[in-house]
PDB file of C-alpha atoms in Angstrom:
ATOM      1  CA  MET A   1     151.657-160.170 -21.786  1.00 43.00           C
ATOM      2  CA  GLU A   2     154.421-162.247 -20.590  1.00 36.00           C
ATOM      3  CA  SER A   3     152.442-164.991 -19.444  1.00 38.00           C
ATOM      4  CA  GLN A   4     150.409-165.345 -22.842  1.00 40.00           C
ATOM      5  CA  ASP A   5     153.919-165.289 -24.531  1.00 38.00           C
ATOM      6  CA  THR A   6     155.303-168.129 -22.302  1.00 33.00           C
ATOM      7  CA  SER A   7     151.899-170.191 -22.623  1.00 37.00           C
ATOM      8  CA  HIS A   8     151.994-169.663 -26.560  1.00 40.00           C
ATOM      9  CA  SER A   9     155.565-170.978 -26.599  1.00 34.00           C
ATOM     10  CA  LEU A  10     154.745-174.112 -24.404  1.00 30.00           C
ATOM     11  CA  GLU A  11     151.647-174.824 -26.939  1.00 40.00           C
ATOM     12  CA  ILE A  12     154.477-174.542 -29.621  1.00 36.00           C
ATOM     13  CA  LEU A  13     156.796-176.890 -28.078  1.00 31.00           C
ATOM     14  CA  THR A  14     153.921-179.310 -27.276  1.00 35.00           C
ATOM     15  CA  ALA A  15     152.842-179.192 -30.779  1.00 42.00           C
ATOM     16  CA  ARG A  16     156.334-180.196 -31.910  1.00 42.00           C
ATOM     17  CA  GLY A  17     156.717-182.898 -29.552  1.00 42.00           C
ATOM     18  CA  LYS A  18     153.650-184.638 -30.580  1.00 43.00           C
ATOM     19  CA  ALA A  19     154.432-184.425 -34.094  1.00 42.00           C
ATOM     20  CA  ALA A  20     157.934-185.498 -33.853  1.00 40.00           C
ATOM     21  CA  GLN A  21     156.345-188.560 -32.071  1.00 43.00           C
ATOM     22  CA  SER A  22     153.911-189.100 -34.950  1.00 45.00           C
ATOM     23  CA  GLY A  23     156.480-188.602 -37.683  1.00 49.00           C
ATOM     24  CA  VAL A  24     154.362-185.439 -38.958  1.00 48.00           C
ATOM     25  CA  ARG A  25     156.306-182.102 -39.441  1.00 51.00           C
ATOM     26  CA  PRO A  26     155.090-179.448 -37.078  1.00 47.00           C
ATOM     27  CA  ARG A  27     153.480-176.184 -38.481  1.00 56.00           C
ATOM     28  CA  ARG A  28     155.923-173.094 -38.370  1.00 53.00           C
ATOM     29  CA  PRO A  29     154.637-170.532 -36.110  1.00 54.00           C
ATOM     30  CA  ARG A  30     152.562-167.865 -37.777  1.00 70.00           C
ATOM     31  CA  VAL A  31     154.581-164.815 -38.753  1.00 75.00           C
ATOM     32  CA  THR A  32     152.814-161.702 -37.753  1.00 91.00           C
ATOM     33  CA  THR A  33     152.465-158.367 -39.677  1.00 94.00           C
ATOM     34  CA  ALA A  34     154.501-156.444 -37.304  1.00 95.00           C
ATOM     35  CA  THR A  35     157.405-158.874 -37.929  1.00 95.00           C
ATOM     36  CA  LEU A  36     157.005-158.563 -41.574  1.00 96.00           C
ATOM     37  CA  ILE A  37     157.256-154.803 -41.303  1.00 97.00           C
ATOM     38  CA  TYR A  38     160.232-154.962 -38.853  1.00 97.00           C
ATOM     39  CA  ASP A  39     162.305-157.360 -41.119  1.00 96.00           C
ATOM     40  CA  ASP A  40     161.457-154.984 -44.153  1.00 96.00           C
ATOM     41  CA  LEU A  41     162.700-151.815 -42.264  1.00 97.00           C
ATOM     42  CA  ARG A  42     165.432-153.614 -40.352  1.00 96.00           C
ATOM     43  CA  GLU A  43     166.964-154.801 -43.864  1.00 95.00           C
ATOM     44  CA  ALA A  44     166.454-151.555 -45.262  1.00 96.00           C
ATOM     45  CA  ILE A  45     168.499-149.876 -42.246  1.00 97.00           C
ATOM     46  CA  LEU A  46     170.921-152.308 -42.366  1.00 94.00           C
ATOM     47  CA  GLY A  47     171.464-151.839 -46.077  1.00 91.00           C
ATOM     48  CA  MET A  48     171.986-148.338 -45.666  1.00 93.00           C
ATOM     49  CA  ARG A  49     168.731-147.743 -48.068  1.00 94.00           C
ATOM     50  CA  LEU A  50     167.343-146.053 -44.801  1.00 96.00           C
ATOM     51  CA  VAL A  51     170.352-143.705 -43.962  1.00 96.00           C
ATOM     52  CA  PRO A  52     170.565-142.322 -40.362  1.00 97.00           C
ATOM     53  CA  GLY A  53     168.300-139.563 -39.590  1.00 96.00           C
ATOM     54  CA  THR A  54     165.903-140.488 -41.973  1.00 97.00           C
ATOM     55  CA  PRO A  55     162.212-139.926 -40.449  1.00 97.00           C
ATOM     56  CA  LEU A  56     159.949-142.746 -40.022  1.00 97.00           C
ATOM     57  CA  GLN A  57     156.399-141.538 -39.989  1.00 94.00           C
ATOM     58  CA  GLU A  58     153.743-144.017 -38.947  1.00 93.00           C
ATOM     59  CA  LYS A  59     151.116-142.764 -41.313  1.00 94.00           C
ATOM     60  CA  ALA A  60     153.473-143.005 -44.142  1.00 95.00           C
ATOM     61  CA  LEU A  61     154.629-146.499 -43.073  1.00 96.00           C
ATOM     62  CA  THR A  62     150.807-147.606 -42.600  1.00 96.00           C
ATOM     63  CA  GLN A  63     149.969-146.584 -45.906  1.00 96.00           C
ATOM     64  CA  ARG A  64     153.194-148.130 -47.626  1.00 94.00           C
ATOM     65  CA  PHE A  65     152.274-151.467 -45.737  1.00 95.00           C
ATOM     66  CA  GLY A  66     148.762-151.082 -46.034  1.00 95.00           C
ATOM     67  CA  VAL A  67     148.194-152.139 -42.358  1.00 96.00           C
ATOM     68  CA  SER A  68     146.809-150.306 -39.201  1.00 94.00           C
ATOM     69  CA  LYS A  69     149.133-148.433 -36.637  1.00 95.00           C
ATOM     70  CA  THR A  70     149.476-151.097 -34.357  1.00 96.00           C
ATOM     71  CA  PRO A  71     151.760-153.286 -36.246  1.00 97.00           C
ATOM     72  CA  VAL A  72     153.808-150.396 -37.360  1.00 97.00           C
ATOM     73  CA  ARG A  73     154.316-149.160 -33.865  1.00 96.00           C
ATOM     74  CA  GLU A  74     155.178-152.711 -32.664  1.00 97.00           C
ATOM     75  CA  ALA A  75     157.799-153.000 -35.513  1.00 97.00           C
ATOM     76  CA  LEU A  76     159.414-149.609 -34.636  1.00 97.00           C
ATOM     77  CA  ILE A  77     159.455-150.582 -31.022  1.00 97.00           C
ATOM     78  CA  ARG A  78     161.313-153.551 -31.950  1.00 96.00           C
ATOM     79  CA  LEU A  79     164.025-151.599 -33.984  1.00 97.00           C
ATOM     80  CA  ALA A  80     164.537-149.187 -31.209  1.00 97.00           C
ATOM     81  CA  GLU A  81     165.324-152.399 -28.959  1.00 95.00           C
ATOM     82  CA  ASP A  82     167.871-153.172 -31.585  1.00 94.00           C
ATOM     83  CA  GLY A  83     169.346-149.897 -31.541  1.00 95.00           C
ATOM     84  CA  LEU A  84     168.472-148.970 -35.197  1.00 97.00           C
ATOM     85  CA  VAL A  85     165.700-146.338 -34.596  1.00 97.00           C
ATOM     86  CA  ASP A  86     165.224-143.378 -31.810  1.00 97.00           C
ATOM     87  CA  ILE A  87     161.772-142.778 -30.659  1.00 95.00           C
ATOM     88  CA  PHE A  88     161.392-139.270 -29.455  1.00 94.00           C
ATOM     89  CA  PRO A  89     157.635-138.752 -28.342  1.00 87.00           C
ATOM     90  CA  GLN A  90     157.315-135.086 -29.092  1.00 84.00           C
ATOM     91  CA  SER A  91     159.515-134.998 -32.262  1.00 90.00           C
ATOM     92  CA  GLY A  92     159.068-138.206 -33.992  1.00 94.00           C
ATOM     93  CA  THR A  93     160.952-141.442 -34.993  1.00 97.00           C
ATOM     94  CA  PHE A  94     164.137-141.563 -36.701  1.00 98.00           C
ATOM     95  CA  VAL A  95     166.843-144.262 -38.287  1.00 98.00           C
ATOM     96  CA  SER A  96     169.386-144.052 -35.493  1.00 97.00           C
ATOM     97  CA  ARG A  97     172.791-142.950 -36.139  1.00 97.00           C
ATOM     98  CA  VAL A  98     175.687-145.576 -35.921  1.00 96.00           C
ATOM     99  CA  PRO A  99     177.420-145.517 -32.357  1.00 95.00           C
ATOM    100  CA  VAL A 100     181.076-145.690 -33.021  1.00 94.00           C
ATOM    101  CA  ALA A 101     181.673-147.052 -29.688  1.00 92.00           C
ATOM    102  CA  ALA A 102     179.785-150.212 -29.989  1.00 91.00           C
ATOM    103  CA  ILE A 103     181.680-151.270 -32.894  1.00 93.00           C
ATOM    104  CA  PRO A 104     185.245-152.410 -31.219  1.00 92.00           C
ATOM    105  CA  GLU A 105     183.408-154.482 -28.805  1.00 93.00           C
ATOM    106  CA  ALA A 106     181.114-156.161 -31.587  1.00 94.00           C
ATOM    107  CA  VAL A 107     184.503-157.048 -33.341  1.00 95.00           C
ATOM    108  CA  VAL A 108     186.136-158.618 -30.187  1.00 96.00           C
ATOM    109  CA  ILE A 109     183.077-160.939 -29.863  1.00 96.00           C
ATOM    110  CA  ARG A 110     182.684-161.908 -33.440  1.00 97.00           C
ATOM    111  CA  GLN A 111     186.665-162.425 -33.615  1.00 97.00           C
ATOM    112  CA  SER A 112     186.290-164.858 -30.415  1.00 97.00           C
ATOM    113  CA  LEU A 113     183.235-166.880 -31.958  1.00 97.00           C
ATOM    114  CA  GLU A 114     184.323-167.233 -35.525  1.00 97.00           C
ATOM    115  CA  ASP A 115     187.966-168.089 -34.574  1.00 97.00           C
ATOM    116  CA  THR A 116     186.494-170.850 -32.742  1.00 97.00           C
ATOM    117  CA  ALA A 117     184.546-171.929 -35.655  1.00 98.00           C
ATOM    118  CA  VAL A 118     187.560-171.515 -38.056  1.00 98.00           C
ATOM    119  CA  ARG A 119     189.743-173.926 -35.555  1.00 98.00           C
ATOM    120  CA  ARG A 120     187.077-176.589 -35.548  1.00 98.00           C
ATOM    121  CA  LEU A 121     186.487-176.390 -39.107  1.00 97.00           C
ATOM    122  CA  ILE A 122     190.129-177.169 -39.787  1.00 97.00           C
ATOM    123  CA  GLU A 123     189.986-180.166 -37.841  1.00 97.00           C
ATOM    124  CA  ILE A 124     186.856-181.746 -39.586  1.00 97.00           C
ATOM    125  CA  ALA A 125     186.732-180.197 -43.039  1.00 96.00           C
ATOM    126  CA  THR A 126     186.312-182.643 -45.969  1.00 97.00           C
ATOM    127  CA  GLN A 127     187.074-181.665 -49.849  1.00 97.00           C
ATOM    128  CA  ALA A 128     183.261-181.042 -49.997  1.00 97.00           C
ATOM    129  CA  ASP A 129     183.251-178.748 -47.239  1.00 97.00           C
ATOM    130  CA  ILE A 130     186.101-176.856 -49.162  1.00 98.00           C
ATOM    131  CA  ALA A 131     184.123-177.115 -52.401  1.00 98.00           C
ATOM    132  CA  THR A 132     181.162-175.522 -50.635  1.00 98.00           C
ATOM    133  CA  ILE A 133     183.413-172.487 -49.575  1.00 98.00           C
ATOM    134  CA  ASP A 134     184.737-172.347 -53.129  1.00 98.00           C
ATOM    135  CA  ALA A 135     181.414-171.986 -54.623  1.00 98.00           C
ATOM    136  CA  ILE A 136     180.521-169.157 -52.298  1.00 98.00           C
ATOM    137  CA  LEU A 137     183.820-167.334 -53.438  1.00 98.00           C
ATOM    138  CA  ALA A 138     182.804-167.766 -56.805  1.00 98.00           C
ATOM    139  CA  ARG A 139     179.471-166.044 -56.273  1.00 98.00           C
ATOM    140  CA  GLN A 140     181.053-163.283 -54.566  1.00 98.00           C
ATOM    141  CA  ARG A 141     183.806-162.720 -57.699  1.00 97.00           C
ATOM    142  CA  LEU A 142     180.835-162.594 -59.918  1.00 97.00           C
ATOM    143  CA  LEU A 143     178.699-160.092 -57.905  1.00 97.00           C
ATOM    144  CA  ALA A 144     181.852-158.162 -57.527  1.00 96.00           C
ATOM    145  CA  ASP A 145     182.199-157.962 -61.120  1.00 96.00           C
ATOM    146  CA  LEU A 146     178.739-157.062 -61.459  1.00 95.00           C
ATOM    147  CA  GLY A 147     178.777-154.604 -58.876  1.00 94.00           C
ATOM    148  CA  ASP A 148     175.853-155.862 -56.864  1.00 95.00           C
ATOM    149  CA  LYS A 149     176.547-154.777 -53.668  1.00 92.00           C
ATOM    150  CA  ASP A 150     173.620-156.079 -51.715  1.00 91.00           C
ATOM    151  CA  ALA A 151     173.801-159.450 -53.481  1.00 95.00           C
ATOM    152  CA  PHE A 152     177.717-159.267 -52.483  1.00 95.00           C
ATOM    153  CA  HIS A 153     176.794-158.607 -48.817  1.00 93.00           C
ATOM    154  CA  GLU A 154     174.597-161.497 -48.828  1.00 95.00           C
ATOM    155  CA  ALA A 155     177.339-163.546 -50.108  1.00 97.00           C
ATOM    156  CA  ASP A 156     179.722-162.378 -47.919  1.00 96.00           C
ATOM    157  CA  GLU A 157     177.373-163.379 -44.908  1.00 96.00           C
ATOM    158  CA  ALA A 158     176.911-166.812 -46.654  1.00 97.00           C
ATOM    159  CA  PHE A 159     180.824-167.390 -46.394  1.00 98.00           C
ATOM    160  CA  HIS A 160     181.030-166.791 -42.673  1.00 98.00           C
ATOM    161  CA  GLN A 161     177.843-168.711 -41.974  1.00 97.00           C
ATOM    162  CA  ALA A 162     179.045-171.734 -43.977  1.00 98.00           C
ATOM    163  CA  ILE A 163     182.225-171.767 -41.599  1.00 98.00           C
ATOM    164  CA  ALA A 164     180.190-172.064 -38.691  1.00 98.00           C
ATOM    165  CA  GLN A 165     177.663-174.442 -39.888  1.00 97.00           C
ATOM    166  CA  ILE A 166     180.301-176.748 -41.283  1.00 97.00           C
ATOM    167  CA  ALA A 167     182.134-176.468 -38.113  1.00 98.00           C
ATOM    168  CA  GLY A 168     179.157-177.732 -36.233  1.00 97.00           C
ATOM    169  CA  TYR A 169     178.300-174.403 -34.797  1.00 98.00           C
ATOM    170  CA  PRO A 170     175.022-173.139 -36.655  1.00 96.00           C
ATOM    171  CA  SER A 171     173.951-170.935 -33.897  1.00 96.00           C
ATOM    172  CA  ILE A 172     176.960-168.650 -34.010  1.00 97.00           C
ATOM    173  CA  PRO A 173     175.436-166.742 -36.774  1.00 95.00           C
ATOM    174  CA  ARG A 174     172.179-166.295 -34.754  1.00 94.00           C
ATOM    175  CA  LEU A 175     174.059-164.980 -31.766  1.00 94.00           C
ATOM    176  CA  LEU A 176     176.016-162.527 -33.751  1.00 95.00           C
ATOM    177  CA  ARG A 177     172.825-160.930 -35.549  1.00 92.00           C
ATOM    178  CA  GLN A 178     172.250-158.659 -33.012  1.00 90.00           C
ATOM    179  CA  ILE A 179     175.710-158.029 -31.608  1.00 93.00           C
ATOM    180  CA  LYS A 180     176.833-156.852 -35.048  1.00 94.00           C
ATOM    181  CA  VAL A 181     174.063-154.867 -36.517  1.00 94.00           C
ATOM    182  CA  GLN A 182     175.925-151.253 -35.856  1.00 94.00           C
ATOM    183  CA  MET A 183     179.228-153.156 -37.231  1.00 92.00           C
ATOM    184  CA  ASP A 184     177.192-154.059 -40.313  1.00 92.00           C
ATOM    185  CA  ARG A 185     175.903-150.672 -41.033  1.00 93.00           C
ATOM    186  CA  ALA A 186     179.343-149.315 -41.056  1.00 92.00           C
ATOM    187  CA  ARG A 187     180.794-152.071 -43.266  1.00 90.00           C
ATOM    188  CA  ARG A 188     178.014-151.452 -45.977  1.00 90.00           C
ATOM    189  CA  LEU A 189     179.215-147.952 -46.401  1.00 90.00           C
ATOM    190  CA  THR A 190     182.820-149.364 -47.486  1.00 88.00           C
ATOM    191  CA  LEU A 191     181.331-151.800 -50.429  1.00 84.00           C
ATOM    192  CA  PRO A 192     180.946-148.983 -52.632  1.00 85.00           C
ATOM    193  CA  VAL A 193     184.810-148.145 -52.386  1.00 86.00           C
ATOM    194  CA  ALA A 194     186.668-148.962 -55.603  1.00 83.00           C
ATOM    195  CA  GLY A 195     188.134-152.237 -55.138  1.00 90.00           C
ATOM    196  CA  ARG A 196     186.643-153.160 -51.618  1.00 91.00           C
ATOM    197  CA  MET A 197     184.790-156.040 -52.606  1.00 94.00           C
ATOM    198  CA  HIS A 198     187.502-157.524 -54.342  1.00 95.00           C
ATOM    199  CA  GLN A 199     189.626-156.949 -51.335  1.00 95.00           C
ATOM    200  CA  VAL A 200     186.995-158.660 -49.352  1.00 96.00           C
ATOM    201  CA  ILE A 201     187.529-161.575 -51.614  1.00 97.00           C
ATOM    202  CA  ALA A 202     191.144-161.701 -51.395  1.00 97.00           C
ATOM    203  CA  GLU A 203     190.729-161.953 -47.657  1.00 97.00           C
ATOM    204  CA  HIS A 204     188.210-164.742 -47.753  1.00 98.00           C
ATOM    205  CA  SER A 205     190.330-166.683 -50.231  1.00 98.00           C
ATOM    206  CA  PHE A 206     193.391-166.547 -47.784  1.00 98.00           C
ATOM    207  CA  ILE A 207     191.272-167.865 -45.209  1.00 98.00           C
ATOM    208  CA  ARG A 208     189.818-170.534 -47.490  1.00 98.00           C
ATOM    209  CA  ASP A 209     193.577-171.711 -48.370  1.00 98.00           C
ATOM    210  CA  ALA A 210     194.692-171.634 -44.842  1.00 98.00           C
ATOM    211  CA  ILE A 211     191.680-173.999 -44.005  1.00 98.00           C
ATOM    212  CA  ALA A 212     192.610-176.227 -46.946  1.00 97.00           C
ATOM    213  CA  ARG A 213     196.080-176.448 -45.740  1.00 97.00           C
ATOM    214  CA  ARG A 214     194.728-177.121 -42.128  1.00 97.00           C
ATOM    215  CA  ASP A 215     197.014-174.249 -41.105  1.00 98.00           C
ATOM    216  CA  VAL A 216     195.193-173.257 -37.681  1.00 97.00           C
ATOM    217  CA  GLU A 217     197.528-170.395 -36.751  1.00 97.00           C
ATOM    218  CA  VAL A 218     197.384-168.601 -40.404  1.00 98.00           C
ATOM    219  CA  ALA A 219     193.796-169.277 -40.527  1.00 98.00           C
ATOM    220  CA  SER A 220     192.794-167.710 -37.208  1.00 97.00           C
ATOM    221  CA  ARG A 221     195.141-164.728 -37.535  1.00 97.00           C
ATOM    222  CA  ALA A 222     193.540-164.056 -41.120  1.00 98.00           C
ATOM    223  CA  MET A 223     190.214-164.238 -39.795  1.00 97.00           C
ATOM    224  CA  LYS A 224     190.794-162.032 -36.775  1.00 97.00           C
ATOM    225  CA  ALA A 225     192.336-159.571 -39.355  1.00 96.00           C
ATOM    226  CA  HIS A 226     189.728-159.638 -41.814  1.00 96.00           C
ATOM    227  CA  LEU A 227     186.975-158.987 -39.108  1.00 95.00           C
ATOM    228  CA  SER A 228     188.770-156.010 -37.525  1.00 93.00           C
ATOM    229  CA  ALA A 229     188.895-154.357 -40.962  1.00 89.00           C
ATOM    230  CA  VAL A 230     186.155-152.286 -40.355  1.00 87.00           C
ATOM    231  CA  VAL A 231     187.881-150.381 -37.475  1.00 85.00           C
ATOM    232  CA  PRO A 232     190.301-148.325 -39.199  1.00 85.00           C
ATOM    233  CA  ASP A 233     187.567-147.391 -41.695  1.00 87.00           C
ATOM    234  CA  ILE A 234     185.625-145.787 -39.026  1.00 90.00           C
ATOM    235  CA  ASP A 235     187.454-142.590 -39.021  1.00 88.00           C
ATOM    236  CA  ARG A 236     187.362-142.184 -42.674  1.00 89.00           C
ATOM    237  CA  LEU A 237     183.639-142.809 -42.780  1.00 92.00           C
ATOM    238  CA  ARG A 238     182.902-140.435 -40.094  1.00 92.00           C
ATOM    239  CA  VAL A 239     184.462-137.477 -42.103  1.00 92.00           C
ATOM    240  CA  GLN A 240     182.747-138.598 -45.420  1.00 92.00           C
ATOM    241  CA  TYR A 241     179.367-138.982 -43.481  1.00 93.00           C
ATOM    242  CA  PRO A 242     179.423-136.806 -40.600  1.00 94.00           C
ATOM    243  CA  ASP A 243     175.715-137.077 -40.136  1.00 95.00           C
ATOM    244  CA  TYR A 244     175.693-141.021 -39.910  1.00 96.00           C
ATOM    245  CA  PHE A 245     177.789-141.627 -36.803  1.00 96.00           C
ATOM    246  CA  VAL A 246     177.535-140.567 -33.260  1.00 94.00           C
TER     247      VAL A 246
END
């Protein structure tokens, strides 16, 4: 299997190289059914639409997606590798509980990478870059007023992605995608709390203003404080949702 995957990857790279030389855009690799199922379930788990402990029955999933068991099993295995699903051969498959111990480490890693991005952004930010951030904040305010938690979370992600992208570090969000999955699940539980979305906006706005003033140290401290806000929430969340955490 590994040699087949390597061969396939080489074929893709070769095709891209030839296409680049000819000026023709290469075709994107085909998205498999298993990947589509994986993406759908992953988003539902991260968005807490599938809460910890929810059983994931193969038969029900094959009927839901209209596929055979093979792509469903492949998707579930990938989710288990992400730490989002627990597979018990004799008992079944369930959405995993959130491991509290994994969250502080994820916060530290994210703080380090995003601090690097915000420091670099301050060195190179233009008025157009600040306007891009302002547009995201405006969308966040609208979504908070509407109470649209899912879309607000997407705009929240867009704020951090924009900082990394403008800073010239577009890979940071991709690197963090897996590292912060458990952190994201906990954060989604905080959004329904009254005033929480507007608190996030206030923290983002403070970071934005420090960037606009080119105040490196204030922006750095504000970003680190913002990203660590989920840590003190954990004890309260564990009391409120005792079956969700481990």
